[in-house]
PDB file of C-alpha atoms in Angstrom:
ATOM      1  CA  PRO A  15       0.000   0.000   0.000  1.00  0.00           C
ATOM      2  CA  ARG A  16       1.005   3.598  -0.644  1.00  0.00           C
ATOM      3  CA  SER A  17      -1.671   4.972   1.685  1.00  0.00           C
ATOM      4  CA  ALA A  18      -4.521   3.951   3.973  1.00  0.00           C
ATOM      5  CA  ALA A  19      -6.876   4.212   0.968  1.00  0.00           C
ATOM      6  CA  ASP A  20      -5.250   1.064  -0.482  1.00  0.00           C
ATOM      7  CA  MET A  21      -5.995  -0.831   2.742  1.00  0.00           C
ATOM      8  CA  HIS A  22      -9.596   0.438   2.795  1.00  0.00           C
ATOM      9  CA  GLU A  23     -10.010  -0.688  -0.816  1.00  0.00           C
ATOM     10  CA  ALA A  24      -8.662  -4.145   0.034  1.00  0.00           C
ATOM     11  CA  ARG A  25     -11.138  -4.376   2.911  1.00  0.00           C
ATOM     12  CA  GLU A  26     -14.020  -3.368   0.651  1.00  0.00           C
ATOM     13  CA  LEU A  27     -13.025  -6.049  -1.850  1.00  0.00           C
ATOM     14  CA  LEU A  28     -13.114  -8.673   0.920  1.00  0.00           C
ATOM     15  CA  GLY A  29     -16.719  -7.679   1.608  1.00  0.00           C
ATOM     16  CA  ASP A  30     -18.929  -9.340   4.203  1.00  0.00           C
ATOM     17  CA  ALA A  31     -17.597 -12.797   3.432  1.00  0.00           C
ATOM     18  CA  GLY A  32     -14.100 -11.707   4.461  1.00  0.00           C
ATOM     19  CA  LYS A  33     -14.911  -9.469   7.391  1.00  0.00           C
ATOM     20  CA  GLU A  34     -13.069 -11.772   9.840  1.00  0.00           C
ATOM     21  CA  ILE A  35      -9.896 -11.682   7.738  1.00  0.00           C
ATOM     22  CA  GLY A  36      -7.039  -9.669   9.204  1.00  0.00           C
ATOM     23  CA  LEU A  37      -5.026  -7.498   6.826  1.00  0.00           C
ATOM     24  CA  VAL A  38      -1.259  -7.103   7.134  1.00  0.00           C
ATOM     25  CA  ALA A  39       0.138  -4.047   5.354  1.00  0.00           C
ATOM     26  CA  LYS A  40       3.497  -4.821   3.757  1.00  0.00           C
ATOM     27  CA  LEU A  41       5.466  -1.595   4.206  1.00  0.00           C
ATOM     28  CA  GLU A  42       7.938  -1.501   1.336  1.00  0.00           C
ATOM     29  CA  ARG A  43       7.209   1.727  -0.547  1.00  0.00           C
ATOM     30  CA  ALA A  44       8.807   5.097   0.085  1.00  0.00           C
ATOM     31  CA  GLU A  45       5.386   6.830   0.030  1.00  0.00           C
ATOM     32  CA  ALA A  46       4.074   4.612   2.841  1.00  0.00           C
ATOM     33  CA  VAL A  47       6.765   5.732   5.288  1.00  0.00           C
ATOM     34  CA  ALA A  48       7.372   9.245   3.941  1.00  0.00           C
ATOM     35  CA  ASN A  49       5.696  10.936   6.904  1.00  0.00           C
ATOM     36  CA  ASP A  50       4.105   9.988  10.200  1.00  0.00           C
ATOM     37  CA  ALA A  51       0.568  10.866   9.117  1.00  0.00           C
ATOM     38  CA  THR A  52       0.645   8.473   6.132  1.00  0.00           C
ATOM     39  CA  LEU A  53       2.361   5.717   8.122  1.00  0.00           C
ATOM     40  CA  ASP A  54      -0.042   6.006  11.067  1.00  0.00           C
ATOM     41  CA  ALA A  55      -3.099   5.972   8.786  1.00  0.00           C
ATOM     42  CA  ILE A  56      -1.884   2.759   7.103  1.00  0.00           C
ATOM     43  CA  ILE A  57      -1.179   1.154  10.487  1.00  0.00           C
ATOM     44  CA  GLU A  58      -4.643   2.077  11.769  1.00  0.00           C
ATOM     45  CA  ALA A  59      -6.275   0.684   8.615  1.00  0.00           C
ATOM     46  CA  SER A  60      -4.571  -2.705   9.174  1.00  0.00           C
ATOM     47  CA  GLU A  61      -4.594  -5.479  11.773  1.00  0.00           C
ATOM     48  CA  ALA A  62      -0.814  -5.741  11.517  1.00  0.00           C
ATOM     49  CA  VAL A  63       2.076  -4.283   9.515  1.00  0.00           C
ATOM     50  CA  MET A  64       5.246  -5.811   8.129  1.00  0.00           C
ATOM     51  CA  VAL A  65       8.601  -4.079   7.834  1.00  0.00           C
ATOM     52  CA  ALA A  66       9.535  -5.496   4.414  1.00  0.00           C
ATOM     53  CA  ARG A  67      13.163  -4.485   4.554  1.00  0.00           C
ATOM     54  CA  GLY A  68      14.328  -5.781   1.185  1.00  0.00           C
ATOM     55  CA  ASP A  69      12.107  -3.683  -1.050  1.00  0.00           C
ATOM     56  CA  LEU A  70      11.931  -0.850   1.473  1.00  0.00           C
ATOM     57  CA  GLY A  71      15.744  -0.619   1.522  1.00  0.00           C
ATOM     58  CA  VAL A  72      15.803  -0.351  -2.271  1.00  0.00           C
ATOM     59  CA  GLU A  73      13.203   2.440  -2.139  1.00  0.00           C
ATOM     60  CA  ILE A  74      14.537   4.596   0.697  1.00  0.00           C
ATOM     61  CA  GLY A  75      18.225   3.581   0.866  1.00  0.00           C
ATOM     62  CA  ASP A  76      19.918   1.238   3.325  1.00  0.00           C
ATOM     63  CA  GLU A  77      21.139   4.045   5.547  1.00  0.00           C
ATOM     64  CA  LYS A  78      17.553   5.056   6.364  1.00  0.00           C
ATOM     65  CA  LEU A  79      16.365   1.510   6.941  1.00  0.00           C
ATOM     66  CA  ILE A  80      17.311   1.020  10.593  1.00  0.00           C
ATOM     67  CA  GLY A  81      15.647   4.240  11.742  1.00  0.00           C
ATOM     68  CA  THR A  82      12.570   3.456   9.676  1.00  0.00           C
ATOM     69  CA  GLN A  83      12.310  -0.063  11.129  1.00  0.00           C
ATOM     70  CA  LYS A  84      12.410   1.348  14.659  1.00  0.00           C
ATOM     71  CA  ARG A  85       9.877   4.046  13.802  1.00  0.00           C
ATOM     72  CA  ILE A  86       7.403   1.564  12.264  1.00  0.00           C
ATOM     73  CA  ILE A  87       7.639  -0.790  15.259  1.00  0.00           C
ATOM     74  CA  LYS A  88       7.200   2.047  17.742  1.00  0.00           C
ATOM     75  CA  HIS A  89       4.207   3.507  15.901  1.00  0.00           C
ATOM     76  CA  ALA A  90       2.523   0.129  15.422  1.00  0.00           C
ATOM     77  CA  ARG A  91       2.787  -0.614  19.122  1.00  0.00           C
ATOM     78  CA  SER A  92       1.516   2.845  20.138  1.00  0.00           C
ATOM     79  CA  LEU A  93      -1.471   2.364  17.832  1.00  0.00           C
ATOM     80  CA  ASN A  94      -2.197  -1.123  19.248  1.00  0.00           C
ATOM     81  CA  ARG A  95      -1.348  -3.074  16.109  1.00  0.00           C
ATOM     82  CA  ALA A  96       0.940  -6.069  15.651  1.00  0.00           C
ATOM     83  CA  VAL A  97       4.185  -5.677  13.693  1.00  0.00           C
ATOM     84  CA  ILE A  98       6.327  -8.205  11.821  1.00  0.00           C
ATOM     85  CA  THR A  99       9.990  -7.666  10.895  1.00  0.00           C
ATOM     86  CA  ALA A 100      10.992  -9.536   7.740  1.00  0.00           C
ATOM     87  CA  THR A 101      13.594 -10.078   4.999  1.00  0.00           C
ATOM     88  CA  GLN A 102      17.162 -11.425   5.134  1.00  0.00           C
ATOM     89  CA  MET A 103      17.128 -11.910   8.890  1.00  0.00           C
ATOM     90  CA  MET A 104      19.285 -15.023   8.670  1.00  0.00           C
ATOM     91  CA  GLU A 105      20.098 -14.921   4.958  1.00  0.00           C
ATOM     92  CA  SER A 106      23.471 -16.683   5.231  1.00  0.00           C
ATOM     93  CA  MET A 107      21.685 -19.761   6.618  1.00  0.00           C
ATOM     94  CA  ILE A 108      20.274 -20.470   3.167  1.00  0.00           C
ATOM     95  CA  GLU A 109      23.649 -22.156   2.615  1.00  0.00           C
ATOM     96  CA  ALA A 110      25.289 -22.308   6.069  1.00  0.00           C
ATOM     97  CA  PRO A 111      24.299 -24.189   9.249  1.00  0.00           C
ATOM     98  CA  LEU A 112      25.076 -21.228  11.535  1.00  0.00           C
ATOM     99  CA  PRO A 113      24.102 -17.544  11.294  1.00  0.00           C
ATOM    100  CA  THR A 114      26.631 -14.722  11.159  1.00  0.00           C
ATOM    101  CA  ARG A 115      27.113 -12.500  14.213  1.00  0.00           C
ATOM    102  CA  ALA A 116      25.553  -9.628  12.251  1.00  0.00           C
ATOM    103  CA  GLU A 117      22.405 -11.699  11.687  1.00  0.00           C
ATOM    104  CA  VAL A 118      22.250 -12.671  15.363  1.00  0.00           C
ATOM    105  CA  PHE A 119      22.422  -8.985  16.287  1.00  0.00           C
ATOM    106  CA  ASP A 120      19.810  -8.072  13.661  1.00  0.00           C
ATOM    107  CA  VAL A 121      17.245 -10.550  14.984  1.00  0.00           C
ATOM    108  CA  ALA A 122      18.019  -9.598  18.599  1.00  0.00           C
ATOM    109  CA  ASN A 123      17.720  -5.885  17.807  1.00  0.00           C
ATOM    110  CA  ALA A 124      14.297  -6.387  16.221  1.00  0.00           C
ATOM    111  CA  VAL A 125      13.222  -8.162  19.421  1.00  0.00           C
ATOM    112  CA  LEU A 126      14.647  -5.366  21.586  1.00  0.00           C
ATOM    113  CA  ASP A 127      12.800  -2.861  19.353  1.00  0.00           C
ATOM    114  CA  ALA A 128       9.695  -4.830  20.511  1.00  0.00           C
ATOM    115  CA  THR A 129       8.581  -6.341  17.212  1.00  0.00           C
ATOM    116  CA  ASP A 130       5.775  -8.881  17.628  1.00  0.00           C
ATOM    117  CA  ALA A 131       7.160 -11.348  15.126  1.00  0.00           C
ATOM    118  CA  VAL A 132      10.272 -12.027  13.092  1.00  0.00           C
ATOM    119  CA  MET A 133       9.868 -13.684   9.725  1.00  0.00           C
ATOM    120  CA  LEU A 134      12.035 -15.862   7.521  1.00  0.00           C
ATOM    121  CA  SER A 135      11.840 -16.079   3.741  1.00  0.00           C
ATOM    122  CA  ALA A 136      14.212 -18.040   1.500  1.00  0.00           C
ATOM    123  CA  GLU A 137      15.964 -19.461   4.605  1.00  0.00           C
ATOM    124  CA  THR A 138      13.024 -21.783   5.225  1.00  0.00           C
ATOM    125  CA  ALA A 139      11.312 -21.716   1.814  1.00  0.00           C
ATOM    126  CA  ALA A 140      14.300 -22.841  -0.241  1.00  0.00           C
ATOM    127  CA  GLY A 141      17.358 -23.029   2.039  1.00  0.00           C
ATOM    128  CA  ASP A 142      19.507 -26.025   2.955  1.00  0.00           C
ATOM    129  CA  PHE A 143      19.029 -25.652   6.731  1.00  0.00           C
ATOM    130  CA  PRO A 144      15.383 -24.727   7.405  1.00  0.00           C
ATOM    131  CA  VAL A 145      15.094 -26.452  10.797  1.00  0.00           C
ATOM    132  CA  GLU A 146      18.434 -25.113  12.032  1.00  0.00           C
ATOM    133  CA  THR A 147      17.413 -21.596  10.953  1.00  0.00           C
ATOM    134  CA  VAL A 148      14.186 -21.708  12.970  1.00  0.00           C
ATOM    135  CA  GLU A 149      16.087 -23.107  15.968  1.00  0.00           C
ATOM    136  CA  ALA A 150      18.759 -20.385  15.708  1.00  0.00           C
ATOM    137  CA  MET A 151      16.148 -17.652  15.400  1.00  0.00           C
ATOM    138  CA  ALA A 152      14.160 -18.962  18.381  1.00  0.00           C
ATOM    139  CA  ARG A 153      17.346 -19.150  20.465  1.00  0.00           C
ATOM    140  CA  VAL A 154      18.283 -15.545  19.656  1.00  0.00           C
ATOM    141  CA  CYS A 155      14.732 -14.255  20.291  1.00  0.00           C
ATOM    142  CA  LEU A 156      14.579 -15.932  23.697  1.00  0.00           C
ATOM    143  CA  GLY A 157      18.043 -14.636  24.568  1.00  0.00           C
ATOM    144  CA  ALA A 158      17.083 -11.085  23.640  1.00  0.00           C
ATOM    145  CA  GLU A 159      13.851 -11.318  25.630  1.00  0.00           C
ATOM    146  CA  ARG A 160      15.836 -12.180  28.763  1.00  0.00           C
ATOM    147  CA  GLU A 161      17.568  -8.806  28.582  1.00  0.00           C
ATOM    148  CA  ARG A 162      16.245  -6.343  31.141  1.00  0.00           C
ATOM    149  CA  ILE A 163      15.646  -3.708  28.434  1.00  0.00           C
ATOM    150  CA  ALA A 164      13.165  -6.087  26.774  1.00  0.00           C
ATOM    151  CA  GLN A 165      11.152  -6.331  29.993  1.00  0.00           C
ATOM    152  CA  ALA A 166      10.878  -2.668  31.081  1.00  0.00           C
ATOM    153  CA  SER A 167       8.060  -0.448  29.856  1.00  0.00           C
ATOM    154  CA  SER A 168       6.921   3.156  29.888  1.00  0.00           C
ATOM    155  CA  HIS A 169       4.111   2.459  27.383  1.00  0.00           C
ATOM    156  CA  ARG A 170       1.265   5.025  27.605  1.00  0.00           C
ATOM    157  CA  ILE A 171       2.316   5.880  31.158  1.00  0.00           C
ATOM    158  CA  HIS A 172       1.209   9.517  30.830  1.00  0.00           C
ATOM    159  CA  GLU A 173      -1.980   8.894  28.827  1.00  0.00           C
ATOM    160  CA  GLY A 174      -5.585   8.808  29.886  1.00  0.00           C
ATOM    161  CA  PHE A 175      -7.674   5.806  28.793  1.00  0.00           C
ATOM    162  CA  GLU A 176     -11.191   5.820  27.404  1.00  0.00           C
ATOM    163  CA  ARG A 177     -11.976   2.111  27.224  1.00  0.00           C
ATOM    164  CA  ILE A 178     -12.590  -0.121  30.221  1.00  0.00           C
ATOM    165  CA  ASP A 179     -11.019  -3.199  28.590  1.00  0.00           C
ATOM    166  CA  GLU A 180      -7.846  -1.278  27.733  1.00  0.00           C
ATOM    167  CA  THR A 181      -7.638   0.020  31.283  1.00  0.00           C
ATOM    168  CA  ILE A 182      -7.938  -3.508  32.679  1.00  0.00           C
ATOM    169  CA  ALA A 183      -5.352  -4.884  30.212  1.00  0.00           C
ATOM    170  CA  LEU A 184      -2.805  -2.199  31.058  1.00  0.00           C
ATOM    171  CA  SER A 185      -3.526  -2.463  34.800  1.00  0.00           C
ATOM    172  CA  ALA A 186      -2.889  -6.216  34.588  1.00  0.00           C
ATOM    173  CA  MET A 187       0.526  -5.630  33.042  1.00  0.00           C
ATOM    174  CA  TYR A 188       1.423  -2.971  35.600  1.00  0.00           C
ATOM    175  CA  ALA A 189       0.456  -5.361  38.403  1.00  0.00           C
ATOM    176  CA  ALA A 190       2.346  -8.256  36.802  1.00  0.00           C
ATOM    177  CA  ASN A 191       5.512  -6.203  36.403  1.00  0.00           C
ATOM    178  CA  HIS A 192       5.443  -5.012  40.026  1.00  0.00           C
ATOM    179  CA  LEU A 193       3.972  -7.825  42.140  1.00  0.00           C
ATOM    180  CA  THR A 194       6.440 -10.570  43.046  1.00  0.00           C
ATOM    181  CA  GLY A 195       5.509 -14.176  42.374  1.00  0.00           C
ATOM    182  CA  VAL A 196       3.355 -13.615  39.289  1.00  0.00           C
ATOM    183  CA  ALA A 197       3.907 -16.402  36.734  1.00  0.00           C
ATOM    184  CA  ALA A 198       1.543 -15.283  33.973  1.00  0.00           C
ATOM    185  CA  ILE A 199      -1.277 -13.009  32.883  1.00  0.00           C
ATOM    186  CA  ALA A 200      -4.302 -15.005  31.701  1.00  0.00           C
ATOM    187  CA  CYS A 201      -6.988 -13.272  29.633  1.00  0.00           C
ATOM    188  CA  MET A 202     -10.374 -14.832  28.922  1.00  0.00           C
ATOM    189  CA  THR A 203     -11.183 -13.168  25.622  1.00  0.00           C
ATOM    190  CA  ALA A 204     -13.760 -13.405  22.862  1.00  0.00           C
ATOM    191  CA  THR A 205     -11.753 -11.537  20.214  1.00  0.00           C
ATOM    192  CA  GLY A 206      -8.136 -11.477  21.450  1.00  0.00           C
ATOM    193  CA  TYR A 207      -8.283  -7.700  21.963  1.00  0.00           C
ATOM    194  CA  THR A 208      -7.276  -7.671  25.649  1.00  0.00           C
ATOM    195  CA  PRO A 209      -4.127  -9.785  25.034  1.00  0.00           C
ATOM    196  CA  LEU A 210      -3.225  -7.483  22.117  1.00  0.00           C
ATOM    197  CA  ILE A 211      -3.424  -4.400  24.342  1.00  0.00           C
ATOM    198  CA  ALA A 212      -1.605  -6.145  27.197  1.00  0.00           C
ATOM    199  CA  SER A 213       1.184  -7.269  24.851  1.00  0.00           C
ATOM    200  CA  ARG A 214       1.982  -3.649  23.937  1.00  0.00           C
ATOM    201  CA  ILE A 215       3.616  -3.395  27.381  1.00  0.00           C
ATOM    202  CA  ARG A 216       7.064  -4.915  27.701  1.00  0.00           C
ATOM    203  CA  SER A 217       7.197  -7.685  30.270  1.00  0.00           C
ATOM    204  CA  GLY A 218       9.164 -10.839  30.960  1.00  0.00           C
ATOM    205  CA  LEU A 219       5.959 -12.753  31.664  1.00  0.00           C
ATOM    206  CA  PRO A 220       3.777 -14.831  29.345  1.00  0.00           C
ATOM    207  CA  ILE A 221       0.303 -13.526  28.479  1.00  0.00           C
ATOM    208  CA  VAL A 222      -2.083 -16.455  28.022  1.00  0.00           C
ATOM    209  CA  GLY A 223      -5.004 -15.794  25.679  1.00  0.00           C
ATOM    210  CA  LEU A 224      -7.901 -18.120  26.526  1.00  0.00           C
ATOM    211  CA  ALA A 225     -10.419 -18.054  23.684  1.00  0.00           C
ATOM    212  CA  HIS A 226     -13.176 -20.289  22.375  1.00  0.00           C
ATOM    213  CA  ASN A 227     -13.139 -18.597  18.975  1.00  0.00           C
ATOM    214  CA  PRO A 228     -10.526 -20.091  16.584  1.00  0.00           C
ATOM    215  CA  ILE A 229     -10.202 -16.771  14.719  1.00  0.00           C
ATOM    216  CA  ALA A 230      -9.205 -15.059  17.970  1.00  0.00           C
ATOM    217  CA  GLN A 231      -6.805 -17.929  18.742  1.00  0.00           C
ATOM    218  CA  ARG A 232      -5.028 -17.574  15.414  1.00  0.00           C
ATOM    219  CA  ARG A 233      -4.751 -13.789  15.751  1.00  0.00           C
ATOM    220  CA  MET A 234      -3.310 -14.007  19.248  1.00  0.00           C
ATOM    221  CA  ALA A 235      -0.577 -16.354  18.026  1.00  0.00           C
ATOM    222  CA  LEU A 236       0.990 -13.329  16.281  1.00  0.00           C
ATOM    223  CA  TYR A 237       1.148 -11.050  19.339  1.00  0.00           C
ATOM    224  CA  ARG A 238       4.376 -10.512  21.259  1.00  0.00           C
ATOM    225  CA  GLY A 239       4.660 -12.743  24.337  1.00  0.00           C
ATOM    226  CA  VAL A 240       1.122 -14.159  23.939  1.00  0.00           C
ATOM    227  CA  ILE A 241       0.447 -17.895  24.240  1.00  0.00           C
ATOM    228  CA  SER A 242      -2.856 -18.697  22.546  1.00  0.00           C
ATOM    229  CA  LEU A 243      -4.825 -21.581  24.100  1.00  0.00           C
ATOM    230  CA  PRO A 244      -8.265 -22.978  23.218  1.00  0.00           C
ATOM    231  CA  PHE A 245     -10.716 -22.519  26.089  1.00  0.00           C
ATOM    232  CA  ASP A 246     -14.341 -23.541  25.568  1.00  0.00           C
ATOM    233  CA  THR A 247     -16.534 -22.015  28.275  1.00  0.00           C
ATOM    234  CA  SER A 248     -19.881 -23.162  26.851  1.00  0.00           C
ATOM    235  CA  ASP A 249     -20.251 -26.096  29.293  1.00  0.00           C
ATOM    236  CA  MET A 250     -18.818 -24.259  32.314  1.00  0.00           C
ATOM    237  CA  ALA A 251     -20.796 -22.774  35.173  1.00  0.00           C
ATOM    238  CA  ALA A 252     -20.017 -19.121  35.912  1.00  0.00           C
ATOM    239  CA  GLY A 253     -18.589 -20.042  39.314  1.00  0.00           C
ATOM    240  CA  GLU A 254     -15.992 -22.460  37.951  1.00  0.00           C
ATOM    241  CA  LEU A 255     -14.544 -20.303  35.161  1.00  0.00           C
ATOM    242  CA  ASN A 256     -11.629 -18.994  37.224  1.00  0.00           C
ATOM    243  CA  ASP A 257     -10.624 -22.457  38.459  1.00  0.00           C
ATOM    244  CA  ARG A 258     -10.851 -23.948  34.960  1.00  0.00           C
ATOM    245  CA  ALA A 259      -8.729 -21.090  33.576  1.00  0.00           C
ATOM    246  CA  LEU A 260      -6.083 -21.689  36.256  1.00  0.00           C
ATOM    247  CA  GLU A 261      -6.115 -25.427  35.538  1.00  0.00           C
ATOM    248  CA  ARG A 262      -5.527 -24.719  31.835  1.00  0.00           C
ATOM    249  CA  VAL A 263      -2.523 -22.531  32.645  1.00  0.00           C
ATOM    250  CA  VAL A 264      -1.112 -25.113  35.101  1.00  0.00           C
ATOM    251  CA  ALA A 265      -1.686 -27.987  32.639  1.00  0.00           C
ATOM    252  CA  GLN A 266       0.320 -26.056  30.050  1.00  0.00           C
ATOM    253  CA  GLY A 267       3.249 -25.840  32.512  1.00  0.00           C
ATOM    254  CA  ILE A 268       3.079 -22.024  32.646  1.00  0.00           C
ATOM    255  CA  ALA A 269       2.301 -21.779  36.388  1.00  0.00           C
ATOM    256  CA  GLU A 270       2.665 -24.106  39.361  1.00  0.00           C
ATOM    257  CA  PRO A 271       1.490 -24.253  42.989  1.00  0.00           C
ATOM    258  CA  GLY A 272       2.669 -21.206  44.926  1.00  0.00           C
ATOM    259  CA  ASP A 273       2.543 -18.860  41.922  1.00  0.00           C
ATOM    260  CA  HIS A 274       0.153 -15.977  41.360  1.00  0.00           C
ATOM    261  CA  VAL A 275      -1.720 -15.707  38.054  1.00  0.00           C
ATOM    262  CA  ILE A 276      -3.389 -12.434  37.072  1.00  0.00           C
ATOM    263  CA  LEU A 277      -6.695 -13.122  35.338  1.00  0.00           C
ATOM    264  CA  THR A 278      -8.723 -10.668  33.255  1.00  0.00           C
ATOM    265  CA  ARG A 279     -12.270 -11.420  32.123  1.00  0.00           C
ATOM    266  CA  GLY A 280     -15.713  -9.956  31.592  1.00  0.00           C
ATOM    267  CA  ASP A 281     -18.777 -10.549  33.707  1.00  0.00           C
ATOM    268  CA  HIS A 282     -20.464 -11.959  30.598  1.00  0.00           C
ATOM    269  CA  MET A 283     -18.372 -14.417  28.635  1.00  0.00           C
ATOM    270  CA  ASN A 284     -18.037 -13.919  24.870  1.00  0.00           C
ATOM    271  CA  ALA A 285     -19.187 -10.283  24.935  1.00  0.00           C
ATOM    272  CA  HIS A 286     -16.899  -8.190  22.721  1.00  0.00           C
ATOM    273  CA  GLY A 287     -15.160  -5.432  24.660  1.00  0.00           C
ATOM    274  CA  GLY A 288     -16.623  -6.820  27.881  1.00  0.00           C
ATOM    275  CA  THR A 289     -13.391  -7.254  29.869  1.00  0.00           C
ATOM    276  CA  ASN A 290     -13.982  -5.361  33.102  1.00  0.00           C
ATOM    277  CA  THR A 291     -12.450  -7.507  35.836  1.00  0.00           C
ATOM    278  CA  LEU A 292      -8.922  -8.130  37.079  1.00  0.00           C
ATOM    279  CA  LYS A 293      -8.245 -10.795  39.695  1.00  0.00           C
ATOM    280  CA  ILE A 294      -5.008 -11.990  41.233  1.00  0.00           C
ATOM    281  CA  LEU A 295      -5.381 -15.718  41.870  1.00  0.00           C
ATOM    282  CA  ASP A 296      -3.197 -18.119  43.830  1.00  0.00           C
ATOM    283  CA  VAL A 297      -2.296 -21.406  42.202  1.00  0.00           C
ATOM    284  CA  ASN A 298      -2.721 -23.780  45.109  1.00  0.00           C
ATOM    285  CA  ASP A 299      -2.184 -27.491  45.491  1.00  0.00           C
ATOM    286  CA  THR A 300      -5.766 -28.356  44.541  1.00  0.00           C
ATOM    287  CA  HIS A 301      -4.909 -27.610  40.914  1.00  0.00           C
ATOM    288  CA  ARG A 302      -2.078 -30.105  40.806  1.00  0.00           C
ATOM    289  CA  GLY A 303      -2.787 -33.147  38.683  1.00  0.00           C
ATOM    290  CA  HIS A 304      -5.787 -31.694  36.809  1.00  0.00           C
TER     291      HIS A 304
END
């Protein structure tokens, strides 16, 4: 896209049949990143954006690429959209079993910039070492996420909020980052929106998205630090939802007895935008073995 109008046109072409389809804007044209107003409008017209560094570098020049990558990631996160960093991340691994130091730093820097996802191209599509490339990339991402800088946040700290669900999501992250003994943030969600908002805050803790809707599950898989788990509440009584959610998190090995889990949910399950509750739950021994 050159402008938000291209994204709006794509959405119109999808029509009603494609209204659940998320659009990722591939940012590779000079016009798209020429100024903040154009960039922000494209981001807001999309579910996610991709920093397509190959074509973008050709268009704007390599020397502008690093600053532009950082700007796109920062803006996408401020506007509550997911962002993917792509192209030549581990290019040498098309033919070699180990990445270069420069590639290690590149992937780690994208993670420290707070990208939601890193993406491979020829390395896994046509390369000689696809499995090794994914393993190397995962190793570097996890290493970068252990750095303190990747876990500290000042996201929207001076802003007022207008939505209740956003307020709960951001409160959950603030609590998780400051209360000792928290193992995870669990969000019961119909659409995946609360985990998206929560994942805009840097944290060293996993955010668990518990959703019945497979579309929400797939979306959440893209968000930074979010673990997307199926969670069907249709046969559950209102009073057992919290316990079942904790059991799901314990069964996944994310929390264990003695930990705290912060849970966000709505009073009415499966109501869009209904998240209005934050609870801090203890994982106790009764959940062991479920």
